[in-house]
């Protein structure tokens, strides 16, 4: 049931506020985070010397943000691997490692094989999975369900923001148990996380503007997505969404890498989408924007509400409500999902069933 929406993808994008409330329900409180998986495995998790996140596609992008969250709040080193690379590389896995597997479907063959390998070598396996009772959920030692409901559209949307929410809850629960986070910082983050669904509701009101904007870009055959820090994985995710459903070649990069190669591609036929929220690194992203502008590139910028500096440079500006830097991806990804959706619809493509793709990749 598409609930009155023309496609499952659009429904699932609009479902995100409700889904994230479900994901946080019974877990997030103003001054504490309760995750039974953490409470029941406290000693094992707290003694971990390293976390290794394994996932594919969109779930791997969530993993990149998970790394930043866990390193920042818990001070534990984290590696993020494509499950398909990890399993074939003869990786070093220690019995003190905790492997986090992230998967919407819980059936991705490479992710399943990666955790089987890690388990054989004595690591403890923690799952962040949406599909209840799926193969990956059954193979893990413990974990948290994403609880965003079934995702039907092939392009992952609500599962991604659900994964980010779970990773934030996990980082906070661990940090609190380890004593690596200052109490005031903890409370300001839990409070702000609780506000995210309302902020997404507000952001979704930009849908008509983004639809309008999408019309301008259906001609494009290439796109660059750039972001820094917390928003760098969002740039990768925005580019993946565009490739998958609109068949426009898009690349995501950390903004600072632009001058090491991709800038050679920029001309007046190359739209560049910048994720430039008002957080650390903002000024640097703005100067990258100026370099693109000087080369004739067309600029779409996702900025924090009230931004005036980018307004002067960018061709199009999309505003997102302000939030704390570690939570910014939960907001900045939403306009990127909508942009990919509307460009694909404008091109007359089958958004829910893009060519060559399957919802769960059960082959290697
Ligand atoms: C992107 C997408 C894929 C999946 C990937 C992993 O929109 O849907 O990249 O994210 O195949 O799938 P799961 O999370 O089910 O393991």
Coordinates of C-alpha atoms and ligand atoms in Angstrom, one line a residue:
X1 CA 0.0 0.0 0.0
X2 CA 1.5 3.2 -1.2
X3 CA -0.6 5.2 1.2
X4 CA -1.8 7.7 -1.4
X5 CA 1.8 8.4 -2.7
X6 CA 2.6 7.7 -6.4
X7 CA 5.6 5.5 -5.4
X8 CA 6.9 3.6 -2.4
X9 CA 10.0 5.6 -2.4
X10 CA 8.2 8.9 -1.9
X11 CA 6.0 7.3 0.8
X12 CA 9.1 5.9 2.6
X13 CA 10.8 9.3 2.4
X14 CA 7.8 11.0 3.9
X15 CA 7.5 8.2 6.5
X16 CA 10.9 9.0 8.0
X17 CA 9.7 11.2 10.9
X18 CA 7.3 8.5 12.1
X19 CA 9.8 5.7 11.5
X20 CA 12.5 7.4 13.4
X21 CA 10.2 8.0 16.3
X22 CA 9.5 4.3 16.3
X23 CA 13.2 3.6 16.2
X24 CA 13.9 5.7 19.2
X25 CA 10.8 4.7 21.2
X26 CA 11.7 3.0 24.5
X27 CA 15.4 3.6 23.8
X28 CA 15.9 7.3 24.0
X29 CA 15.3 9.4 27.1
X30 CA 16.4 12.9 27.9
X31 CA 19.2 11.7 30.3
X32 CA 19.7 8.2 29.2
X33 CA 19.7 5.7 26.3
X34 CA 18.5 2.2 27.0
X35 CA 19.6 -0.6 24.6
X36 CA 19.2 -4.1 26.0
X37 CA 21.9 -5.3 23.6
X38 CA 24.3 -3.0 25.4
X39 CA 23.1 -3.7 28.9
X40 CA 23.2 -7.5 28.4
X41 CA 26.7 -7.5 26.8
X42 CA 28.2 -4.6 28.7
X43 CA 31.5 -6.3 29.6
X44 CA 32.2 -7.7 26.1
X45 CA 31.4 -4.4 24.4
X46 CA 33.3 -2.2 26.8
X47 CA 36.4 -4.3 26.6
X48 CA 36.5 -4.1 22.8
X49 CA 39.8 -2.7 21.5
X50 CA 38.4 -2.1 18.1
X51 CA 35.1 -2.0 16.2
X52 CA 34.9 -3.2 12.6
X53 CA 31.8 -2.2 10.7
X54 CA 30.9 -4.3 7.7
X55 CA 28.1 -3.5 5.2
X56 CA 27.4 -2.8 1.5
X57 CA 25.9 0.2 -0.4
X58 CA 23.8 2.6 1.5
X59 CA 24.4 0.6 4.8
X60 CA 28.1 1.1 4.2
X61 CA 27.6 4.8 4.0
X62 CA 25.8 4.7 7.3
X63 CA 28.8 2.8 8.6
X64 CA 31.1 5.7 7.7
X65 CA 29.0 8.0 9.9
X66 CA 28.9 5.3 12.6
X67 CA 32.7 5.3 12.6
X68 CA 32.8 9.0 13.3
X69 CA 30.1 8.7 16.0
X70 CA 31.8 5.8 17.9
X71 CA 35.3 7.3 17.6
X72 CA 34.1 10.7 18.7
X73 CA 31.9 9.6 21.7
X74 CA 33.5 6.4 22.8
X75 CA 37.2 6.9 21.8
X76 CA 37.5 3.4 20.4
X77 CA 39.1 2.9 16.9
X78 CA 36.7 1.9 14.2
X79 CA 37.3 0.5 10.8
X80 CA 34.6 0.4 8.1
X81 CA 34.8 -2.2 5.4
X82 CA 32.8 -3.2 2.4
X83 CA 31.7 -6.7 3.4
X84 CA 32.7 -8.0 0.0
X85 CA 36.3 -6.7 0.4
X86 CA 36.7 -7.7 4.0
X87 CA 35.7 -11.4 3.5
X88 CA 38.2 -11.9 0.6
X89 CA 41.1 -10.1 2.1
X90 CA 42.3 -12.3 4.9
X91 CA 41.7 -9.5 7.4
X92 CA 43.3 -9.4 10.8
X93 CA 40.5 -10.2 13.3
X94 CA 41.2 -10.3 17.0
X95 CA 39.1 -11.9 19.7
X96 CA 38.8 -8.5 21.3
X97 CA 37.2 -7.0 18.2
X98 CA 33.5 -6.3 17.9
X99 CA 32.2 -6.5 14.4
X100 CA 29.1 -4.4 13.6
X101 CA 27.1 -5.7 10.6
X102 CA 24.6 -3.1 9.2
X103 CA 21.9 -4.3 6.8
X104 CA 18.4 -3.3 5.9
X105 CA 17.3 -6.7 4.4
X106 CA 19.4 -8.9 6.7
X107 CA 20.0 -11.1 3.7
X108 CA 22.9 -9.5 1.8
X109 CA 25.2 -12.4 1.0
X110 CA 28.5 -10.6 1.4
X111 CA 27.6 -9.1 4.7
X112 CA 26.4 -12.5 6.0
X113 CA 29.6 -14.2 4.8
X114 CA 31.7 -11.4 6.4
X115 CA 30.2 -12.0 9.8
X116 CA 30.5 -15.8 9.5
X117 CA 34.2 -15.3 8.9
X118 CA 34.6 -12.9 11.8
X119 CA 32.7 -15.2 14.1
X120 CA 35.0 -18.1 13.2
X121 CA 37.9 -16.0 14.2
X122 CA 36.4 -15.2 17.6
X123 CA 35.0 -11.7 17.2
X124 CA 31.8 -10.7 18.8
X125 CA 29.1 -9.8 16.3
X126 CA 26.6 -6.9 16.8
X127 CA 23.9 -6.5 14.2
X128 CA 22.0 -3.3 13.1
X129 CA 19.3 -4.9 11.0
X130 CA 15.9 -3.9 9.8
X131 CA 14.3 -7.2 8.8
X132 CA 13.3 -9.1 11.9
X133 CA 14.4 -12.7 12.0
X134 CA 16.5 -12.4 8.9
X135 CA 19.7 -14.4 8.2
X136 CA 22.0 -11.7 9.5
X137 CA 19.9 -11.1 12.6
X138 CA 20.1 -14.8 13.4
X139 CA 23.8 -15.0 12.8
X140 CA 24.8 -12.1 15.1
X141 CA 25.5 -12.5 18.9
X142 CA 23.4 -9.5 19.7
X143 CA 22.1 -6.3 18.1
X144 CA 19.5 -3.7 17.7
X145 CA 16.6 -3.7 15.2
X146 CA 16.2 -0.6 13.1
X147 CA 12.4 -0.8 13.5
X148 CA 11.5 1.4 10.5
X149 CA 9.1 -1.1 9.0
X150 CA 9.4 -2.9 5.7
X151 CA 11.2 -0.9 3.0
X152 CA 9.8 -1.7 -0.4
X153 CA 11.4 0.9 -2.7
X154 CA 14.6 -0.5 -4.1
X155 CA 16.5 2.7 -3.3
X156 CA 17.1 2.7 0.5
X157 CA 15.8 5.8 2.3
X158 CA 14.2 5.3 5.7
X159 CA 16.5 2.4 6.5
X160 CA 19.5 4.7 6.1
X161 CA 18.2 7.3 8.5
X162 CA 17.1 4.5 10.8
X163 CA 20.6 3.1 10.7
X164 CA 22.1 6.5 11.6
X165 CA 19.6 6.8 14.5
X166 CA 20.6 3.3 15.8
X167 CA 24.3 4.1 15.4
X168 CA 23.8 7.3 17.4
X169 CA 22.0 5.5 20.1
X170 CA 24.7 2.8 20.2
X171 CA 27.5 5.4 20.4
X172 CA 25.7 7.2 23.2
X173 CA 24.9 4.1 25.2
X174 CA 28.5 2.9 25.0
X175 CA 30.0 6.3 25.7
X176 CA 27.8 6.6 28.8
X177 CA 28.8 3.2 30.0
X178 CA 32.5 3.9 29.3
X179 CA 32.4 7.4 30.8
X180 CA 33.9 8.9 27.7
X181 CA 31.2 11.6 27.2
X182 CA 30.6 14.7 29.3
X183 CA 27.1 14.6 30.9
X184 CA 26.0 18.0 29.4
X185 CA 27.1 17.0 25.9
X186 CA 25.3 13.7 26.3
X187 CA 22.1 15.4 27.4
X188 CA 22.2 18.0 24.6
X189 CA 22.7 15.2 22.1
X190 CA 19.8 13.1 23.3
X191 CA 17.5 16.1 23.4
X192 CA 18.5 17.1 19.9
X193 CA 18.1 13.5 18.6
X194 CA 14.6 13.5 20.0
X195 CA 13.8 16.7 18.0
X196 CA 15.0 15.3 14.7
X197 CA 11.7 13.8 13.5
X198 CA 10.0 17.2 13.9
X199 CA 12.8 18.8 12.0
X200 CA 12.4 16.3 9.2
X201 CA 8.7 17.0 9.1
X202 CA 9.5 20.7 8.6
X203 CA 12.2 19.9 6.0
X204 CA 9.7 17.8 4.0
X205 CA 7.8 21.0 3.3
X206 CA 10.6 21.9 0.9
X207 CA 9.4 19.0 -1.3
X208 CA 7.7 21.3 -3.9
X209 CA 10.8 23.5 -4.2
X210 CA 13.0 20.5 -4.7
X211 CA 10.6 19.1 -7.3
X212 CA 10.8 22.4 -9.2
X213 CA 14.6 22.4 -8.9
X214 CA 14.7 18.8 -10.3
X215 CA 13.2 20.0 -13.5
X216 CA 16.2 22.2 -14.2
X217 CA 18.6 19.2 -13.9
X218 CA 17.1 16.4 -15.9
X219 CA 19.5 17.4 -18.7
X220 CA 22.6 16.5 -16.7
X221 CA 24.6 13.4 -17.5
X222 CA 27.1 13.9 -14.7
X223 CA 26.9 15.2 -11.2
X224 CA 29.3 15.8 -8.4
X225 CA 28.3 15.6 -4.7
X226 CA 30.7 17.2 -2.2
X227 CA 30.7 17.3 1.6
X228 CA 33.1 17.3 4.5
X229 CA 33.3 15.6 7.9
X230 CA 29.9 14.4 9.0
X231 CA 28.4 15.3 5.6
X232 CA 31.0 13.5 3.5
X233 CA 29.2 10.2 3.7
X234 CA 26.0 12.1 2.9
X235 CA 27.6 13.2 -0.4
X236 CA 28.4 9.6 -1.2
X237 CA 24.8 8.6 -0.4
X238 CA 23.3 11.4 -2.5
X239 CA 25.3 10.4 -5.5
X240 CA 24.3 6.7 -5.1
X241 CA 20.6 7.6 -4.9
X242 CA 20.9 9.6 -8.1
X243 CA 22.8 6.9 -10.0
X244 CA 20.4 4.2 -8.9
X245 CA 17.1 5.7 -9.9
X246 CA 17.8 8.4 -12.4
X247 CA 20.7 6.7 -14.2
X248 CA 22.7 9.9 -14.1
X249 CA 26.4 9.3 -13.4
X250 CA 27.2 10.9 -10.1
X251 CA 30.3 10.8 -7.9
X252 CA 30.5 11.7 -4.2
X253 CA 33.7 13.0 -2.8
X254 CA 35.0 14.6 0.4
X255 CA 35.0 18.3 -0.6
X256 CA 38.7 18.8 0.1
X257 CA 39.6 16.0 -2.4
X258 CA 38.1 18.1 -5.2
X259 CA 41.4 19.8 -6.1
X260 CA 43.1 16.4 -6.3
X261 CA 41.4 15.4 -9.5
X262 CA 37.6 15.8 -9.8
X263 CA 37.8 19.6 -10.4
X264 CA 39.1 18.8 -13.9
X265 CA 35.6 17.6 -14.7
X266 CA 33.9 20.9 -13.8
X267 CA 32.5 23.0 -16.6
X268 CA 29.1 24.6 -17.3
X269 CA 27.5 21.2 -18.0
X270 CA 28.5 19.9 -14.6
X271 CA 26.2 20.5 -11.7
X272 CA 27.9 20.2 -8.3
X273 CA 25.9 19.6 -5.2
X274 CA 27.5 20.8 -2.0
X275 CA 26.4 19.8 1.5
X276 CA 27.5 22.9 3.4
X277 CA 25.8 23.1 6.8
X278 CA 27.0 25.6 9.4
X279 CA 29.5 23.3 11.2
X280 CA 33.2 22.8 11.4
X281 CA 34.7 23.0 7.9
X282 CA 32.0 25.3 6.6
X283 CA 34.4 28.1 5.4
X284 CA 36.5 25.5 3.6
X285 CA 33.5 24.1 1.8
X286 CA 32.5 27.7 0.8
X287 CA 35.9 28.3 -0.7
X288 CA 35.6 25.0 -2.7
X289 CA 32.3 26.3 -3.9
X290 CA 34.0 29.5 -5.1
X291 CA 36.5 27.4 -7.1
X292 CA 33.7 25.5 -8.8
X293 CA 31.9 28.8 -9.5
X294 CA 35.0 30.3 -11.1
X295 CA 35.0 27.3 -13.5
X296 CA 31.5 27.8 -14.6
X297 CA 30.0 24.8 -12.7
X298 CA 26.3 25.1 -11.6
X299 CA 26.0 24.9 -7.8
X300 CA 23.2 23.4 -5.7
X301 CA 23.9 23.9 -2.0
X302 CA 22.3 22.3 1.0
X303 CA 22.8 24.8 3.9
X304 CA 21.6 25.6 7.4
X305 CA 18.6 27.8 7.6
X306 CA 19.5 31.5 7.8
X307 CA 22.7 31.0 5.8
X308 CA 23.5 34.2 3.8
X309 CA 27.0 33.6 2.5
X310 CA 26.2 30.6 0.2
X311 CA 23.2 32.4 -1.1
X312 CA 25.6 34.8 -2.9
X313 CA 27.5 32.0 -4.7
X314 CA 25.1 29.1 -5.3
X315 CA 22.6 28.8 -8.2
X316 CA 20.1 26.9 -5.9
X317 CA 19.9 26.7 -2.2
X318 CA 18.1 24.2 -0.1
X319 CA 17.6 25.0 3.6
X320 CA 17.7 22.5 6.4
X321 CA 16.9 23.2 10.1
X322 CA 19.9 23.7 12.3
X323 CA 21.1 20.8 14.4
X324 CA 24.3 19.5 16.1
X325 CA 27.0 18.4 13.7
X326 CA 26.8 14.7 14.4
X327 CA 23.1 14.7 13.6
X328 CA 23.4 16.8 10.5
X329 CA 23.3 13.8 8.1
X330 CA 19.8 12.8 9.4
X331 CA 18.6 16.1 7.9
X332 CA 20.9 16.8 4.9
X333 CA 20.3 13.4 3.3
X334 CA 16.5 14.1 3.0
X335 CA 16.7 16.7 0.2
X336 CA 19.2 14.5 -1.7
X337 CA 16.7 11.6 -1.5
X338 CA 14.0 13.9 -2.8
X339 CA 16.2 15.4 -5.6
X340 CA 17.1 11.9 -6.9
X341 CA 13.4 10.9 -6.7
X342 CA 12.1 13.9 -8.6
X343 CA 14.7 13.8 -11.3
X344 CA 13.9 10.1 -11.9
X345 CA 10.2 10.9 -12.1
X346 CA 10.8 13.8 -14.4
X347 CA 12.7 11.5 -16.7
X348 CA 9.8 9.0 -16.7
X349 CA 11.8 6.2 -15.0
X350 CA 10.5 3.4 -12.8
X351 CA 11.6 4.7 -9.4
X352 CA 10.5 1.7 -7.3
X353 CA 12.0 -0.9 -9.6
X354 CA 15.2 0.6 -11.2
X355 CA 16.8 -1.5 -13.9
X356 CA 19.4 -4.1 -13.0
X357 CA 18.8 -3.7 -9.2
X358 CA 17.2 -6.0 -6.7
X359 CA 16.1 -5.1 -3.2
X360 CA 18.2 -7.7 -1.5
X361 CA 21.5 -8.9 -3.0
X362 CA 21.6 -12.5 -2.1
X363 CA 24.3 -13.4 -4.6
X364 CA 27.9 -12.6 -4.2
Ligands
LIG1 C1 21.0 1.6 -2.1 C2 20.7 0.2 -1.8 C3 21.8 -0.8 -1.7 C4 21.8 -1.5 -0.3 C5 22.9 -2.6 -0.3 C6 22.9 -3.3 1.1 O1 19.8 2.3 -2.2 O2 19.6 -0.2 -1.5 O3 23.1 -0.2 -1.9 O4 22.0 -0.5 0.7 O5 22.6 -3.6 -1.2 O6 21.7 -3.8 1.4 P1 21.3 -4.2 2.9 O7 21.3 -3.0 3.7 O8 20.0 -4.9 2.8 O9 22.4 -5.2 3.4

